[in-house]
XYZ file of C-alpha atoms in Angstrom:
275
model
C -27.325 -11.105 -1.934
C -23.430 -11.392 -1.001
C -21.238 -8.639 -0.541
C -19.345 -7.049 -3.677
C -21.850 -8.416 -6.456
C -23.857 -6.508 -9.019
C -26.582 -7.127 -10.990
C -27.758 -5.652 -14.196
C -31.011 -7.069 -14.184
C -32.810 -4.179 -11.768
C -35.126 -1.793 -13.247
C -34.366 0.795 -10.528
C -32.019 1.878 -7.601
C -34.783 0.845 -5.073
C -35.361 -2.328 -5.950
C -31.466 -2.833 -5.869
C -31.210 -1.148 -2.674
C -34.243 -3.262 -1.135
C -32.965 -6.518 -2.218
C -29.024 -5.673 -1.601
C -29.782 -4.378 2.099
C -28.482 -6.614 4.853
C -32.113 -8.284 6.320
C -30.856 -10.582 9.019
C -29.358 -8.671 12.185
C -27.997 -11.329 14.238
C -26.243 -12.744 11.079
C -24.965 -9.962 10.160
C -23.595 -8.984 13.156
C -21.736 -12.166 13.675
C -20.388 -11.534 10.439
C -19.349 -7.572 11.016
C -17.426 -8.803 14.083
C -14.892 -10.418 12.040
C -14.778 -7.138 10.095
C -14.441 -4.746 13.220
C -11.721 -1.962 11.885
C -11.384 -3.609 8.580
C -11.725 -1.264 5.669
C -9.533 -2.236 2.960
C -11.048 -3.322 -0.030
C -10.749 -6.850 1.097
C -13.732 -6.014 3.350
C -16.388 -7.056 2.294
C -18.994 -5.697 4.378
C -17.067 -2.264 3.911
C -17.586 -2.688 -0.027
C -21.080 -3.240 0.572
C -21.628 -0.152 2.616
C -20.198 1.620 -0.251
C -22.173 -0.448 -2.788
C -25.459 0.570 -0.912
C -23.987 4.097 -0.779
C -23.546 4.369 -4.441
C -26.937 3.569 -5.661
C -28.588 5.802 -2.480
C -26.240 8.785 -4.246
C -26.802 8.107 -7.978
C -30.842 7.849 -7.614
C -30.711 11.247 -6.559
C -33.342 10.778 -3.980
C -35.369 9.202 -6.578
C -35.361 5.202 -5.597
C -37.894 5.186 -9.096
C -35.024 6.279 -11.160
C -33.704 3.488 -14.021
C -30.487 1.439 -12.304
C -27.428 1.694 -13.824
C -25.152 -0.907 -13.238
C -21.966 0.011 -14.220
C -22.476 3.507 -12.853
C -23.010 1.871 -9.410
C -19.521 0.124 -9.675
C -17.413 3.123 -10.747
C -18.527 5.515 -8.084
C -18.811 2.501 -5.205
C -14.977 2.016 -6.495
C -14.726 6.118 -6.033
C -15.960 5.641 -2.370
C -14.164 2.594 -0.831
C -11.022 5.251 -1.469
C -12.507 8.473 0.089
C -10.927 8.629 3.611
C -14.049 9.938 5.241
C -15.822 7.087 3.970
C -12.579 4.260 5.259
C -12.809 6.317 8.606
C -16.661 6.180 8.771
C -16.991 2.442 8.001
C -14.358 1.698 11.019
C -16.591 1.969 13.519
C -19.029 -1.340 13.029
C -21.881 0.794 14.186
C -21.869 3.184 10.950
C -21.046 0.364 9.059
C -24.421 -1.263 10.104
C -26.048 1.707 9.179
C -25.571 1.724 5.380
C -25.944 -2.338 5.244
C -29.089 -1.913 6.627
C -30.259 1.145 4.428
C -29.989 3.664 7.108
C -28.361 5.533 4.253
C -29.372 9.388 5.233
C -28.422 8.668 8.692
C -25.082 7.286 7.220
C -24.307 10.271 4.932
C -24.965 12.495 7.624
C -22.068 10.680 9.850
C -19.941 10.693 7.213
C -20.471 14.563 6.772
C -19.552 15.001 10.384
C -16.454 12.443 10.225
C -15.118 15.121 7.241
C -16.332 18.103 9.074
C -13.826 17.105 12.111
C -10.634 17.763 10.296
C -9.518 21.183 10.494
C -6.131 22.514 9.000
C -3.257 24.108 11.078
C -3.971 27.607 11.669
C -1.467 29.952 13.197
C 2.689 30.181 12.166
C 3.678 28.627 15.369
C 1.496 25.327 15.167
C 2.221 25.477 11.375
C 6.121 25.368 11.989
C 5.802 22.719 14.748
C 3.631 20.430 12.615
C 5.864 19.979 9.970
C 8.889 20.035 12.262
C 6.885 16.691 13.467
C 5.806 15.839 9.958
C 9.628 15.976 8.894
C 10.860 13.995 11.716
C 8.291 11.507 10.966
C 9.281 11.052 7.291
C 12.786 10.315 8.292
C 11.409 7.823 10.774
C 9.365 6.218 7.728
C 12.245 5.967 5.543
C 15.004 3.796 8.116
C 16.452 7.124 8.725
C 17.445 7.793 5.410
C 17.070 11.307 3.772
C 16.824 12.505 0.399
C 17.553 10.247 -2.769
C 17.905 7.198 -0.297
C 15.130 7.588 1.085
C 13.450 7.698 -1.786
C 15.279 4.972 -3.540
C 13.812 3.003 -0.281
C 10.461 3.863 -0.270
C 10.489 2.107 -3.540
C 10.525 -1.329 -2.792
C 8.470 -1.015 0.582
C 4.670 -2.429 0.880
C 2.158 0.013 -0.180
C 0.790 1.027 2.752
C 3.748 2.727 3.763
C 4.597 4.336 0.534
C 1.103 5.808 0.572
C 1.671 6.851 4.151
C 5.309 8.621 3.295
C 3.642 10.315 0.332
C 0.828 11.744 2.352
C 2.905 13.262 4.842
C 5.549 14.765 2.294
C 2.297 16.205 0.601
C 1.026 17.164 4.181
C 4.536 18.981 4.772
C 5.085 20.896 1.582
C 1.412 22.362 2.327
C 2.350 23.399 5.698
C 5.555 24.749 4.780
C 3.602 26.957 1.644
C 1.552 28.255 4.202
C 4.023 28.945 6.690
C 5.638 31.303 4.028
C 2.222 32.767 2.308
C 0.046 33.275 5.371
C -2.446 34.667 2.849
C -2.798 31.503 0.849
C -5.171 28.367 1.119
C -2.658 25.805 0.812
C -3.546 23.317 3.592
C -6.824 21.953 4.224
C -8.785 20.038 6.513
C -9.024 17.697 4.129
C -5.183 17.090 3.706
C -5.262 16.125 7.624
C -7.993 13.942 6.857
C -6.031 11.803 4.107
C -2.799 11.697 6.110
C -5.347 10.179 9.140
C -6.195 8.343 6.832
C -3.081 6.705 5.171
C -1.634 6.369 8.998
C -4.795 3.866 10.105
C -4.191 2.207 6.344
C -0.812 1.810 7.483
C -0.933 0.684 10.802
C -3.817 -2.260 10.420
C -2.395 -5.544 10.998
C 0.335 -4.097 12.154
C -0.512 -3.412 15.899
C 1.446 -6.025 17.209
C 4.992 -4.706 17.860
C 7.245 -5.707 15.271
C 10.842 -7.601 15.049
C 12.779 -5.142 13.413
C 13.973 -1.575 14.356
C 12.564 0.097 11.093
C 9.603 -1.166 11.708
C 9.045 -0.298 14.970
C 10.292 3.311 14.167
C 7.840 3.473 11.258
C 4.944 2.127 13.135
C 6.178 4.808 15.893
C 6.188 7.546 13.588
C 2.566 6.393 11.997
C 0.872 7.256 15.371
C 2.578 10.442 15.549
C 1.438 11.368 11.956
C -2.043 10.422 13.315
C -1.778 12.762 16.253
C -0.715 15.420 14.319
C -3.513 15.180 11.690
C -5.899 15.340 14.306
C -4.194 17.290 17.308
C -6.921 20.251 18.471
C -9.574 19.308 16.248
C -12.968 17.580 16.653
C -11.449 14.207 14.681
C -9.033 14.008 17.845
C -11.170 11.095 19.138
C -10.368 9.396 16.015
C -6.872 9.244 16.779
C -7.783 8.082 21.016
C -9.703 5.348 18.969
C -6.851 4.151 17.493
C -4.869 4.248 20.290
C -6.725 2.228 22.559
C -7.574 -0.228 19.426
C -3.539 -0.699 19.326
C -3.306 -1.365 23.125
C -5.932 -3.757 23.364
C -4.687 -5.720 20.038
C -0.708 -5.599 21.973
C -2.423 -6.623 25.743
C -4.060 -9.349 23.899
C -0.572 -10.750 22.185
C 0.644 -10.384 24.933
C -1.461 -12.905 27.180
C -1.674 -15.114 23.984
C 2.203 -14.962 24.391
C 2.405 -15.710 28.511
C -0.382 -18.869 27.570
C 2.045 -21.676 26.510
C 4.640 -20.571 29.443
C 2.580 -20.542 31.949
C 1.516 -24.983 30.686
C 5.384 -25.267 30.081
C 5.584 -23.965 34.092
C 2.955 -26.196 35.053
C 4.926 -29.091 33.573
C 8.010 -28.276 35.123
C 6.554 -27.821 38.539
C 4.592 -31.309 38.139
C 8.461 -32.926 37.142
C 10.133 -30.963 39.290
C 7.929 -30.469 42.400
C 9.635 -26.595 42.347
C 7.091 -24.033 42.266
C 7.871 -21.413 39.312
């Protein structure tokens, strides 16, 4: 059955589950390749995870238990925006997982991805996080501050309005705790979404870009993803990405040198100058 449909006509979550599972490997894999890292809701195989993740959680254990069909779609909707679940479903390996039913084993990964995330502890890593955090935001903005920045933020894609609104979030916690050391007011959870909105941010966007602001925004999204992750078990997550972006920029860039080196060729052959 494709990826992102529903059908009403199940009696119960099992038999949706059995038939909606992904049954040919090799296919599938081919087709996950293209989907390596992709987890917006344009991914298809990513909605299906969450698809197959919705019934596995609303049967309750119980794959006898009556289907409901428009329950499945509100809480698969509910998942594809949980950041454990976006974080998860990046690495194609845990995505294969749910598409092929593994769904315990997935849960259980997904667990672990939110167990990573730890919050600041301490007054000194508090205060130097959201010294970061507030650098960052003014890096995010063009430089601008204040009413312009917010005036800005406005008209910019969503992806970085989400990003800027994660990290002011992520920066009025810190700066509550730093001031009521008693208080909850950061959690690992809040690192988690600001991970979270950085990676949103920063697919598709690997490649350096044209423009100052952007390149200072992109900057300024890796930092927010070191930060959200710095001294904490999610760290790797934020090595991932970094080695993701240098292999996506070392690949541009040899896709780049490609038609200079055949223009050198030709000149040479015209010329009879080696280049």
């Amino acid at each position: 059955m494709p990826a992102g449909t529903y059908d009403a006509a199940y009696n119960t979550y099992g038999e949706f589950i059995n038939d909606y599972r992904a049954e040919d490997p090799k296919v599938y894999l081919k087709d996950l390749s293209a989907y390596a890292g992709k987890t917006g809701d344009d991914g298809l195989l990513f909605r299906h995870a969450c698809v197959m993740t919705a019934a596995h959680q609303l049967s309750g254990g119980d794959y006898n238990a009556p289907y409901n069909e428009r329950a499945v779609v509100m809480e698969s909707k509910r998942l594809m925006k949980a950041p454990e679940y976006r974080i998860a479903c990046s690495d194609r390996n845990v995505l294969a997982l749910a598409n092929f039913g593994r769904l315990n084993d997935f849960e259980k990964v997904v667990s672990q991805v939110k167990g990573s995330f730890a919050a600041p502890e301490g007054k000194a890593e508090l205060e130097d996080k959201a010294a970061e955090v507030k650098h960052c935001l003014k890096q995010l903005s063009g430089g601008r501050t204040g009413e312009e920045a917010e005036a800005y933020m406005k008209n910019q894609p969503r992806q970085l309005r989400s990003l800027y609104e994660e990290a002011e979030g992520y920066l009025d916690k810190c700066e509550k705790q730093i001031k009521d050391p008693r208080g909850k007011h950061i959690s690992g959870e809040d690192s988690m979404k600001l991970f979270s909105a950085s990676a949103d941010y920063m697919e598709g966007r690997e490649v350096k870009g044209e423009f100052a602001d952007e390149q200072m925004q992109f900057k300024a999204s890796v930092t927010l993803s070191k930060v959200s992750t710095a001294d904490t078990q999610a760290e790797r997550f934020y090595h991932n990405q970094v080695k993701h972006i240098k292999k996506v920029r070392e690949e541009d860039a040899l896709r780049q040198e490609a038609p200079a080196q055949e223009k050198n060729k030709e000149l040479e052959k015209s010329s009879g100058i080696s280049l």
